[in-house]
């Protein structure tokens, strides 16, 4: 039975009685409406109203549903915390919504795991339980509008619709001209997530202080031992990146304000100081080495010290743009006065090592399966660098991978000639020769070749940087945000042409619930007439759905119609 319900000022016209009865479009509308109100109060500086609205949002049914959906639809949903509990069924998710209560809430310790870093070292992660993850996602819904409204213009890490490419483009804007800044403070914070001062967080993060304190002091379990957490916010929690952003917010605004107060507007502008930050990595430009050494670095160290942080002496340095510097996997350097951005040597070596290890570790698999392993890696790396001067790096990588694959092929048939091995594993496709490809039978029964992704065929396209003052929770930016989201999703799909056509024909919306399809939500390819019933693989018989909508459609045997094609 369904009844009308109103909780905390956010109404669902019909209260759902199970997970599949949820109207997700209404849920998103309710949550977004509250977030817009929180952002408006933040911009007006009405902090009492911000606090009241945050409290209201975290108690609504819509926000709890949204939080549970978020933590059960991402990749981390398959990783359990210390309680080994997973919400992998609609029933468990529905039950979880009712458990998201502030009264009596006590988070469990985090499960400590380590993942490999590009430099060969290991990065520590703290894995919360599903309930703690959902609670963090719930309070993040209330914190994010405040964080976005108070963030520095050129902070790009872990923020809506911002990316590493935006940070790269801003550096290009700041340093590409003849009269641009020539010196760079390349900064690295020593163990940022591990050393943030808890007292500072509790005092300055605009959220429920009691809940925040419980998360920060929850502790870690490693090898069966409970370890106290006296500082830092563990990597692995949904809210941790936003907490780190809030901690470093002001690095740009306060630095510029300090320079203006000391030197005046005209002279401060001549110093050509620009701050570009992605999470805890940042660079600061300046017109002279002396300014960066005597004015900027001491101020940054004081700013960080107040938050319990410090710069890494080994990794922090001041360099001239003619010598170049690495940032976010790219190398920025001027050649005869022209700024070129290329994949960094460190990034290229680390990626080739990963590809080489994948090939070496799969000596006996079928050629088709090896291609399936390599293609996402090659496509992802190539697309990441498709905004910079990468053609030389592409060609070099393609040659190195070819050599490894030739070794892989020859090793499988040591008694056969090179010509025989080449004819078996490599083919000519169009004008391209020696293409690593496997014979395959496609879904429609036709035969063809399943080829390795061509890295050198990746199109280089200049990135359009996001506006620095864009706020996703300000209604005046609504149309800009929609165009930006659709453009970037189209770009991410451009090497998956059929999905791109479906996405465009649906206006970027799920064919079932009508909510936006994004990289975060993911999407599934649904056949309107099931293939087992004779449905074809043609685009006219397919639509894109959210993963949870896809499951809902199949479980409830719901008919989905093809959206009208958009011009």
Coordinates of C-alpha atoms in Angstrom, one line a residue, residues 5-558:
X5 CA 4.5 11.2 2.8
X6 CA 6.4 14.4 3.7
X7 CA 9.7 14.2 5.5
X8 CA 11.9 17.1 6.4
X9 CA 10.3 19.4 3.8
X10 CA 10.9 17.1 0.9
X11 CA 7.9 15.3 -0.4
X12 CA 7.5 12.1 -2.3
X13 CA 3.9 12.1 -3.8
X14 CA 3.7 8.3 -3.1
X15 CA 5.8 6.7 -0.5
X16 CA 7.5 3.6 -2.1
X17 CA 7.1 0.3 -0.4
X18 CA 10.0 -1.4 -2.0
X19 CA 13.2 -0.6 -3.8
X20 CA 11.8 -1.0 -7.3
X21 CA 8.8 1.3 -6.5
X22 CA 11.0 4.3 -6.1
X23 CA 10.4 7.3 -8.5
X24 CA 14.1 8.2 -9.0
X25 CA 13.3 11.3 -11.0
X26 CA 11.3 12.7 -8.1
X27 CA 14.1 11.7 -5.7
X28 CA 16.7 13.6 -7.7
X29 CA 14.4 16.6 -8.0
X30 CA 13.8 16.7 -4.2
X31 CA 17.5 16.4 -3.4
X32 CA 18.6 18.9 -6.0
X33 CA 16.0 21.4 -4.8
X34 CA 17.3 21.3 -1.3
X35 CA 20.9 21.5 -2.5
X36 CA 20.1 24.7 -4.5
X37 CA 18.6 26.2 -1.3
X38 CA 21.7 25.3 0.7
X39 CA 24.0 26.8 -2.0
X40 CA 21.9 30.0 -2.1
X41 CA 22.1 30.4 1.7
X42 CA 25.9 29.9 1.5
X43 CA 26.4 32.6 -1.2
X44 CA 24.4 35.0 1.0
X45 CA 26.5 34.1 4.1
X46 CA 23.4 33.0 6.1
X47 CA 25.2 30.1 8.0
X48 CA 22.3 29.5 10.4
X49 CA 20.0 28.8 7.5
X50 CA 22.7 26.6 5.9
X51 CA 22.9 24.5 9.0
X52 CA 19.1 24.2 9.3
X53 CA 18.7 23.2 5.6
X54 CA 21.6 20.7 5.9
X55 CA 19.9 19.1 8.9
X56 CA 16.6 19.0 7.0
X57 CA 18.1 17.4 3.9
X58 CA 19.9 14.6 5.8
X59 CA 16.6 13.6 7.4
X60 CA 14.6 13.3 4.1
X61 CA 13.6 10.0 2.6
X62 CA 14.8 11.2 -0.8
X63 CA 18.3 11.9 0.4
X64 CA 18.6 8.5 2.1
X65 CA 17.4 6.7 -1.0
X66 CA 19.8 8.7 -3.2
X67 CA 22.7 7.9 -0.8
X68 CA 22.0 4.2 -0.7
X69 CA 21.7 4.1 -4.5
X70 CA 25.1 5.9 -4.9
X71 CA 27.0 3.4 -2.7
X72 CA 25.4 0.4 -4.2
X73 CA 25.9 1.3 -7.9
X74 CA 29.6 2.2 -8.0
X75 CA 32.5 -0.2 -8.3
X76 CA 33.2 -0.1 -4.6
X77 CA 29.8 -1.8 -4.0
X78 CA 31.6 -5.2 -4.4
X79 CA 34.1 -4.4 -1.6
X80 CA 33.0 -5.0 2.0
X81 CA 34.1 -3.3 5.2
X82 CA 35.1 -4.9 8.5
X83 CA 31.5 -6.3 8.9
X84 CA 31.8 -8.1 5.5
X85 CA 28.3 -6.9 4.7
X86 CA 27.2 -6.1 1.1
X87 CA 23.9 -4.6 0.0
X88 CA 23.7 -6.7 -3.2
X89 CA 19.9 -7.2 -3.3
X90 CA 16.9 -4.9 -3.6
X91 CA 15.7 -6.1 -0.2
X92 CA 18.9 -5.3 1.6
X93 CA 19.1 -1.9 0.0
X94 CA 15.5 -1.1 1.0
X95 CA 16.2 -2.2 4.5
X96 CA 19.4 -0.1 4.6
X97 CA 17.4 3.1 3.9
X98 CA 15.7 2.7 7.3
X99 CA 19.0 2.2 9.1
X100 CA 20.4 5.6 8.1
X101 CA 19.6 7.4 11.4
X102 CA 21.6 9.9 13.3
X103 CA 20.4 8.9 16.7
X104 CA 22.6 6.1 18.1
X105 CA 24.8 6.1 15.0
X106 CA 28.3 4.7 15.7
X107 CA 30.7 4.0 12.7
X108 CA 32.7 0.9 12.7
X109 CA 36.5 1.0 12.2
X110 CA 37.9 1.1 8.6
X111 CA 39.4 -1.9 6.9
X112 CA 42.9 -1.1 5.9
X113 CA 44.0 -2.2 2.4
X114 CA 46.9 -1.2 0.2
X115 CA 46.9 -0.6 -3.6
X116 CA 50.0 -0.2 -5.8
X117 CA 51.0 3.3 -6.9
X118 CA 52.6 4.2 -10.2
X119 CA 56.1 4.6 -8.5
X120 CA 56.0 1.1 -7.2
X121 CA 55.0 2.0 -3.7
X122 CA 51.7 1.3 -2.0
X123 CA 48.8 3.7 -1.2
X124 CA 46.9 3.0 2.0
X125 CA 43.1 2.9 1.7
X126 CA 40.5 2.8 4.5
X127 CA 37.4 0.9 3.5
X128 CA 34.3 1.8 5.5
X129 CA 31.3 -0.5 6.0
X130 CA 28.4 -0.1 3.6
X131 CA 26.3 1.6 6.3
X132 CA 29.1 4.1 7.0
X133 CA 29.6 4.7 3.2
X134 CA 25.9 5.4 2.8
X135 CA 25.9 7.8 5.8
X136 CA 28.9 9.6 4.4
X137 CA 27.1 9.9 1.0
X138 CA 24.1 11.3 2.8
X139 CA 26.0 14.0 4.6
X140 CA 28.0 14.7 1.4
X141 CA 24.8 15.7 -0.3
X142 CA 24.4 18.5 2.3
X143 CA 28.1 19.4 2.3
X144 CA 28.8 19.5 -1.4
X145 CA 26.7 22.7 -2.2
X146 CA 28.6 24.5 0.5
X147 CA 32.0 23.2 -0.8
X148 CA 31.2 24.1 -4.4
X149 CA 30.0 27.6 -3.4
X150 CA 33.2 28.4 -1.5
X151 CA 35.8 26.6 -3.6
X152 CA 38.7 28.4 -5.3
X153 CA 38.0 29.2 -9.0
X154 CA 40.9 27.0 -10.2
X155 CA 40.5 24.0 -8.0
X156 CA 39.6 21.0 -10.2
X157 CA 40.0 17.8 -8.2
X158 CA 36.9 15.8 -7.1
X159 CA 34.4 18.5 -8.1
X160 CA 31.4 18.2 -10.4
X161 CA 32.1 18.6 -14.1
X162 CA 35.8 19.4 -13.4
X163 CA 38.7 17.3 -14.6
X164 CA 42.5 17.1 -14.9
X165 CA 42.1 18.5 -18.5
X166 CA 40.6 21.6 -17.0
X167 CA 43.6 22.1 -14.7
X168 CA 45.9 21.5 -17.7
X169 CA 44.0 24.1 -19.8
X170 CA 44.2 26.7 -17.0
X171 CA 48.0 26.2 -16.8
X172 CA 48.1 26.7 -20.6
X173 CA 46.1 30.0 -20.2
X174 CA 48.4 31.2 -17.5
X175 CA 51.7 30.4 -19.2
X176 CA 51.4 30.1 -22.9
X177 CA 51.8 33.8 -23.9
X178 CA 55.1 35.6 -24.5
X179 CA 54.5 37.8 -21.4
X180 CA 53.2 35.1 -19.2
X181 CA 54.7 33.9 -15.9
X182 CA 58.1 32.1 -16.4
X183 CA 58.6 30.4 -13.0
X184 CA 56.6 27.7 -11.3
X185 CA 56.4 26.4 -7.7
X186 CA 55.8 22.7 -8.2
X187 CA 54.3 21.8 -4.8
X188 CA 53.7 18.4 -3.2
X189 CA 51.9 18.0 0.2
X190 CA 53.4 15.4 2.4
X191 CA 50.8 12.7 3.1
X192 CA 47.9 15.2 2.8
X193 CA 45.1 12.7 3.6
X194 CA 47.1 11.2 6.5
X195 CA 47.9 14.4 8.4
X196 CA 45.0 16.8 8.2
X197 CA 44.4 18.2 11.7
X198 CA 41.1 16.8 13.2
X199 CA 40.5 19.9 15.4
X200 CA 40.8 22.2 12.3
X201 CA 38.3 20.0 10.4
X202 CA 35.8 20.0 13.3
X203 CA 36.0 23.7 13.6
X204 CA 35.9 24.7 9.9
X205 CA 34.0 22.0 8.0
X206 CA 30.4 23.2 7.7
X207 CA 28.6 20.0 8.6
X208 CA 27.3 18.1 11.6
X209 CA 30.3 18.2 13.9
X210 CA 29.4 15.2 16.0
X211 CA 29.0 12.9 13.0
X212 CA 32.3 14.2 11.5
X213 CA 34.1 13.6 14.8
X214 CA 32.8 10.0 14.9
X215 CA 34.2 9.3 11.4
X216 CA 37.6 10.9 12.1
X217 CA 38.0 8.9 15.3
X218 CA 36.6 5.6 14.1
X219 CA 40.0 3.9 13.9
X220 CA 41.5 1.3 11.5
X221 CA 41.7 -2.5 11.6
X222 CA 44.9 -3.9 10.0
X223 CA 46.0 -7.5 10.4
X224 CA 43.5 -7.9 13.1
X225 CA 44.7 -5.0 15.2
X226 CA 42.7 -1.9 16.0
X227 CA 44.7 1.3 15.3
X228 CA 43.6 4.7 16.6
X229 CA 43.2 7.6 14.0
X230 CA 44.5 10.8 15.6
X231 CA 44.9 12.8 12.3
X232 CA 44.0 12.7 8.7
X233 CA 40.9 11.6 6.7
X234 CA 41.4 8.2 5.2
X235 CA 41.5 7.7 1.4
X236 CA 38.6 5.4 0.6
X237 CA 35.8 7.2 2.2
X238 CA 33.2 8.8 -0.1
X239 CA 33.4 12.1 1.7
X240 CA 37.2 12.2 2.1
X241 CA 38.0 14.0 -1.2
X242 CA 35.5 16.8 -0.3
X243 CA 37.0 17.1 3.2
X244 CA 40.4 17.5 1.6
X245 CA 39.1 20.1 -0.8
X246 CA 37.5 22.1 2.0
X247 CA 40.8 22.0 3.9
X248 CA 42.7 23.5 1.0
X249 CA 40.0 25.9 -0.1
X250 CA 41.4 29.4 0.2
X251 CA 44.8 28.6 -1.0
X252 CA 44.1 30.6 -4.2
X253 CA 41.7 33.3 -2.9
X254 CA 43.6 34.1 0.3
X255 CA 47.0 34.1 -1.4
X256 CA 45.8 36.6 -4.0
X257 CA 44.1 38.7 -1.3
X258 CA 47.4 38.7 0.7
X259 CA 49.4 39.9 -2.3
X260 CA 46.9 42.7 -3.1
X261 CA 46.9 43.8 0.6
X262 CA 50.7 43.9 0.6
X263 CA 51.6 45.3 -2.8
X264 CA 48.4 46.8 -4.1
X265 CA 46.3 45.7 -7.1
X266 CA 48.6 46.9 -9.9
X267 CA 51.8 45.4 -8.5
X268 CA 50.2 42.2 -7.4
X269 CA 48.9 41.7 -11.0
X270 CA 52.4 42.2 -12.3
X271 CA 53.7 39.3 -10.1
X272 CA 51.6 37.0 -12.4
X273 CA 50.7 34.6 -9.6
X274 CA 48.3 31.9 -10.6
X275 CA 47.3 28.9 -8.5
X276 CA 46.1 25.7 -10.2
X277 CA 45.1 22.9 -7.9
X278 CA 43.9 19.3 -8.4
X279 CA 43.0 17.7 -5.1
X280 CA 46.2 17.9 -3.0
X281 CA 48.5 18.6 -6.0
X282 CA 49.0 22.2 -7.1
X283 CA 51.3 24.5 -8.9
X284 CA 51.8 28.3 -8.4
X285 CA 53.2 30.5 -11.2
X286 CA 55.2 33.7 -10.7
X287 CA 57.2 36.2 -12.7
X288 CA 60.4 35.6 -10.8
X289 CA 62.1 33.0 -8.7
X290 CA 62.6 35.5 -5.9
X291 CA 58.9 36.1 -5.5
X292 CA 58.1 32.4 -5.3
X293 CA 60.9 31.8 -2.8
X294 CA 60.6 34.7 -0.5
X295 CA 56.8 35.5 -0.7
X296 CA 54.8 32.6 -2.0
X297 CA 56.4 29.5 -0.5
X298 CA 56.6 30.9 3.2
X299 CA 52.9 31.9 3.0
X300 CA 51.9 28.5 1.6
X301 CA 53.8 26.7 4.4
X302 CA 52.0 28.8 7.0
X303 CA 48.7 28.2 5.4
X304 CA 49.3 24.4 5.4
X305 CA 50.7 24.4 8.9
X306 CA 47.4 25.7 10.3
X307 CA 45.8 22.6 8.9
X308 CA 48.4 20.2 10.2
X309 CA 50.1 19.8 6.7
X310 CA 53.5 20.5 5.3
X311 CA 55.2 20.5 1.9
X312 CA 57.4 17.6 0.9
X313 CA 61.0 18.9 0.8
X314 CA 62.0 16.2 -1.7
X315 CA 59.2 16.8 -4.2
X316 CA 58.7 20.6 -3.9
X317 CA 60.8 22.7 -6.2
X318 CA 60.9 26.0 -8.2
X319 CA 61.6 25.6 -11.9
X320 CA 61.7 27.7 -15.1
X321 CA 59.2 27.0 -17.8
X322 CA 62.0 26.5 -20.3
X323 CA 63.2 23.5 -18.2
X324 CA 59.7 22.2 -17.8
X325 CA 57.7 20.5 -15.0
X326 CA 55.4 17.5 -14.7
X327 CA 51.8 17.8 -13.4
X328 CA 49.0 15.2 -13.6
X329 CA 50.9 13.0 -16.0
X330 CA 51.8 15.7 -18.4
X331 CA 55.0 17.7 -19.0
X332 CA 54.7 21.4 -19.5
X333 CA 57.7 23.1 -21.2
X334 CA 58.4 26.0 -23.5
X335 CA 60.4 25.3 -26.7
X336 CA 61.7 28.5 -28.3
X337 CA 59.0 30.4 -26.5
X338 CA 56.2 28.1 -27.5
X339 CA 54.4 26.1 -24.6
X340 CA 54.0 22.4 -25.5
X341 CA 52.2 20.0 -23.2
X342 CA 53.1 16.3 -23.7
X343 CA 52.6 13.0 -21.8
X344 CA 55.4 12.9 -19.2
X345 CA 58.2 10.4 -19.5
X346 CA 57.2 9.0 -16.0
X347 CA 53.6 8.5 -17.1
X348 CA 54.6 6.8 -20.4
X349 CA 57.1 4.4 -18.6
X350 CA 54.5 3.5 -15.9
X351 CA 51.8 2.8 -18.4
X352 CA 54.1 0.7 -20.6
X353 CA 55.2 -1.3 -17.6
X354 CA 51.5 -2.0 -16.8
X355 CA 50.8 -3.1 -20.4
X356 CA 54.0 -5.3 -20.4
X357 CA 53.1 -7.0 -17.2
X358 CA 49.6 -7.7 -18.5
X359 CA 51.0 -9.3 -21.6
X360 CA 53.6 -11.3 -19.6
X361 CA 51.0 -12.4 -17.1
X362 CA 48.7 -13.9 -19.8
X363 CA 51.0 -16.0 -21.8
X364 CA 48.5 -18.8 -22.4
X365 CA 45.2 -17.0 -22.9
X366 CA 43.4 -16.8 -26.2
X367 CA 44.4 -13.9 -28.5
X368 CA 40.8 -12.6 -28.3
X369 CA 40.9 -12.6 -24.5
X370 CA 44.2 -10.8 -24.4
X371 CA 42.9 -8.1 -26.7
X372 CA 39.9 -7.7 -24.4
X373 CA 42.3 -7.1 -21.5
X374 CA 44.5 -4.6 -23.4
X375 CA 41.9 -2.5 -25.3
X376 CA 40.4 -0.7 -22.3
X377 CA 43.9 0.1 -21.0
X378 CA 45.1 1.4 -24.3
X379 CA 41.9 3.3 -25.1
X380 CA 41.8 4.9 -21.6
X381 CA 45.5 6.0 -21.7
X382 CA 45.2 7.4 -25.2
X383 CA 42.0 9.3 -24.5
X384 CA 43.5 10.8 -21.3
X385 CA 46.3 12.3 -23.4
X386 CA 44.1 13.2 -26.4
X387 CA 44.0 16.9 -25.3
X388 CA 47.7 17.5 -25.5
X389 CA 50.6 17.1 -28.0
X390 CA 50.7 13.3 -27.9
X391 CA 51.2 11.9 -31.5
X392 CA 54.9 11.1 -30.9
X393 CA 54.1 9.4 -27.6
X394 CA 51.2 7.4 -29.3
X395 CA 53.5 6.2 -32.1
X396 CA 56.2 5.2 -29.6
X397 CA 53.8 3.3 -27.4
X398 CA 52.2 1.5 -30.3
X399 CA 55.7 0.3 -31.5
X400 CA 56.6 -0.9 -28.0
X401 CA 53.3 -2.7 -27.5
X402 CA 53.8 -4.3 -31.0
X403 CA 57.2 -5.6 -30.0
X404 CA 55.8 -7.1 -26.8
X405 CA 52.9 -8.8 -28.7
X406 CA 55.3 -10.2 -31.3
X407 CA 57.3 -11.7 -28.4
X408 CA 54.1 -13.1 -26.9
X409 CA 53.1 -14.6 -30.3
X410 CA 56.5 -16.1 -31.0
X411 CA 56.8 -17.7 -27.5
X412 CA 53.6 -19.7 -28.1
X413 CA 55.1 -21.4 -31.1
X414 CA 58.8 -21.7 -30.7
X415 CA 59.0 -24.3 -33.5
X416 CA 57.3 -22.2 -36.1
X417 CA 58.8 -19.6 -38.4
X418 CA 58.4 -15.9 -37.9
X419 CA 56.3 -15.7 -41.1
X420 CA 53.9 -18.4 -39.9
X421 CA 53.5 -16.7 -36.5
X422 CA 52.9 -13.3 -38.2
X423 CA 50.3 -14.8 -40.5
X424 CA 48.4 -16.3 -37.6
X425 CA 48.3 -13.4 -35.2
X426 CA 48.7 -10.3 -37.4
X427 CA 46.6 -9.2 -40.3
X428 CA 46.2 -6.4 -42.8
X429 CA 43.1 -4.2 -42.3
X430 CA 42.6 -1.5 -44.9
X431 CA 45.9 0.3 -45.4
X432 CA 47.2 -0.9 -42.0
X433 CA 49.5 -3.9 -41.9
X434 CA 50.7 -6.1 -39.0
X435 CA 47.5 -5.4 -37.0
X436 CA 47.2 -7.7 -33.9
X437 CA 43.7 -9.1 -34.5
X438 CA 41.8 -12.3 -33.8
X439 CA 39.1 -13.9 -36.0
X440 CA 35.7 -13.6 -34.3
X441 CA 32.1 -14.4 -35.0
X442 CA 29.9 -11.3 -34.1
X443 CA 26.5 -11.4 -32.5
X444 CA 24.7 -11.3 -35.8
X445 CA 26.5 -14.4 -37.0
X446 CA 28.9 -12.6 -39.4
X447 CA 32.7 -13.3 -39.2
X448 CA 35.3 -10.6 -38.8
X449 CA 38.5 -9.5 -37.0
X450 CA 38.6 -8.3 -33.4
X451 CA 41.5 -5.9 -33.5
X452 CA 43.7 -4.3 -30.9
X453 CA 42.9 -0.6 -30.2
X454 CA 45.0 1.6 -32.5
X455 CA 46.6 4.1 -30.1
X456 CA 48.0 6.2 -33.0
X457 CA 44.5 6.6 -34.4
X458 CA 43.3 8.6 -31.4
X459 CA 42.1 12.0 -32.5
X460 CA 43.9 15.0 -30.8
X461 CA 41.3 17.6 -29.8
X462 CA 41.8 20.8 -27.8
X463 CA 39.9 20.8 -24.5
X464 CA 37.4 23.5 -23.7
X465 CA 38.0 24.6 -20.2
X466 CA 35.2 25.0 -17.7
X467 CA 34.3 28.5 -16.5
X468 CA 36.1 29.1 -13.2
X469 CA 32.9 30.6 -11.6
X470 CA 30.6 27.8 -12.6
X471 CA 28.5 26.5 -9.7
X472 CA 26.4 23.4 -10.4
X473 CA 24.0 24.3 -7.6
X474 CA 23.2 27.8 -9.0
X475 CA 20.1 27.7 -11.2
X476 CA 21.5 30.5 -13.4
X477 CA 24.2 28.0 -14.6
X478 CA 21.7 25.3 -15.4
X479 CA 21.8 25.5 -19.2
X480 CA 25.6 25.9 -19.2
X481 CA 25.9 22.8 -17.0
X482 CA 23.6 20.7 -19.2
X483 CA 25.6 21.7 -22.4
X484 CA 28.9 21.0 -20.6
X485 CA 27.8 17.6 -19.3
X486 CA 26.4 16.4 -22.7
X487 CA 29.5 17.7 -24.6
X488 CA 31.9 15.9 -22.3
X489 CA 29.8 12.6 -22.3
X490 CA 29.8 12.7 -26.1
X491 CA 33.6 13.1 -26.1
X492 CA 34.0 10.2 -23.7
X493 CA 31.9 8.1 -26.0
X494 CA 33.4 9.1 -29.3
X495 CA 35.3 5.8 -29.6
X496 CA 32.2 3.9 -28.8
X497 CA 30.2 5.2 -31.7
X498 CA 27.0 3.2 -31.2
X499 CA 26.6 4.2 -27.6
X500 CA 27.3 7.8 -28.6
X501 CA 24.4 7.7 -31.1
X502 CA 22.1 6.2 -28.5
X503 CA 23.2 8.8 -26.0
X504 CA 22.5 11.6 -28.4
X505 CA 19.2 10.2 -29.5
X506 CA 18.0 10.1 -25.9
X507 CA 19.3 13.6 -25.1
X508 CA 21.6 12.2 -22.5
X509 CA 18.8 10.8 -20.3
X510 CA 17.9 7.3 -19.2
X511 CA 15.1 5.9 -21.3
X512 CA 13.3 4.6 -18.2
X513 CA 13.5 7.2 -15.4
X514 CA 14.4 10.2 -17.5
X515 CA 17.4 11.2 -15.2
X516 CA 20.8 12.1 -16.6
X517 CA 23.3 9.5 -17.7
X518 CA 26.8 10.3 -16.4
X519 CA 30.1 8.6 -16.0
X520 CA 29.3 8.4 -12.3
X521 CA 25.9 6.7 -12.7
X522 CA 27.1 4.5 -15.6
X523 CA 24.8 3.0 -18.2
X524 CA 23.6 -0.4 -19.6
X525 CA 22.7 -1.2 -23.2
X526 CA 19.1 -2.6 -23.1
X527 CA 17.4 -4.4 -26.0
X528 CA 13.7 -3.4 -26.3
X529 CA 12.9 -6.8 -27.8
X530 CA 15.1 -9.4 -26.1
X531 CA 17.5 -11.2 -28.4
X532 CA 16.3 -14.5 -27.1
X533 CA 12.9 -13.5 -28.5
X534 CA 14.3 -12.7 -31.9
X535 CA 15.3 -9.0 -31.2
X536 CA 18.1 -7.7 -33.3
X537 CA 21.3 -5.8 -32.3
X538 CA 20.3 -2.8 -34.4
X539 CA 20.2 0.7 -32.8
X540 CA 16.5 0.9 -33.3
X541 CA 16.1 -2.0 -30.9
X542 CA 18.4 -0.6 -28.2
X543 CA 18.3 2.1 -25.5
X544 CA 20.6 3.2 -22.7
X545 CA 19.5 2.8 -19.1
X546 CA 21.0 3.3 -15.7
X547 CA 22.3 0.0 -14.2
X548 CA 19.6 0.1 -11.4
X549 CA 16.9 1.0 -13.9
X550 CA 18.0 -1.9 -16.2
X551 CA 17.7 -4.3 -13.2
X552 CA 14.3 -2.8 -12.4
X553 CA 13.0 -3.2 -16.0
X554 CA 14.0 -6.8 -16.1
X555 CA 12.7 -7.7 -12.6
X556 CA 9.4 -6.0 -13.1
X557 CA 9.1 -6.9 -16.8
X558 CA 8.5 -3.2 -17.6

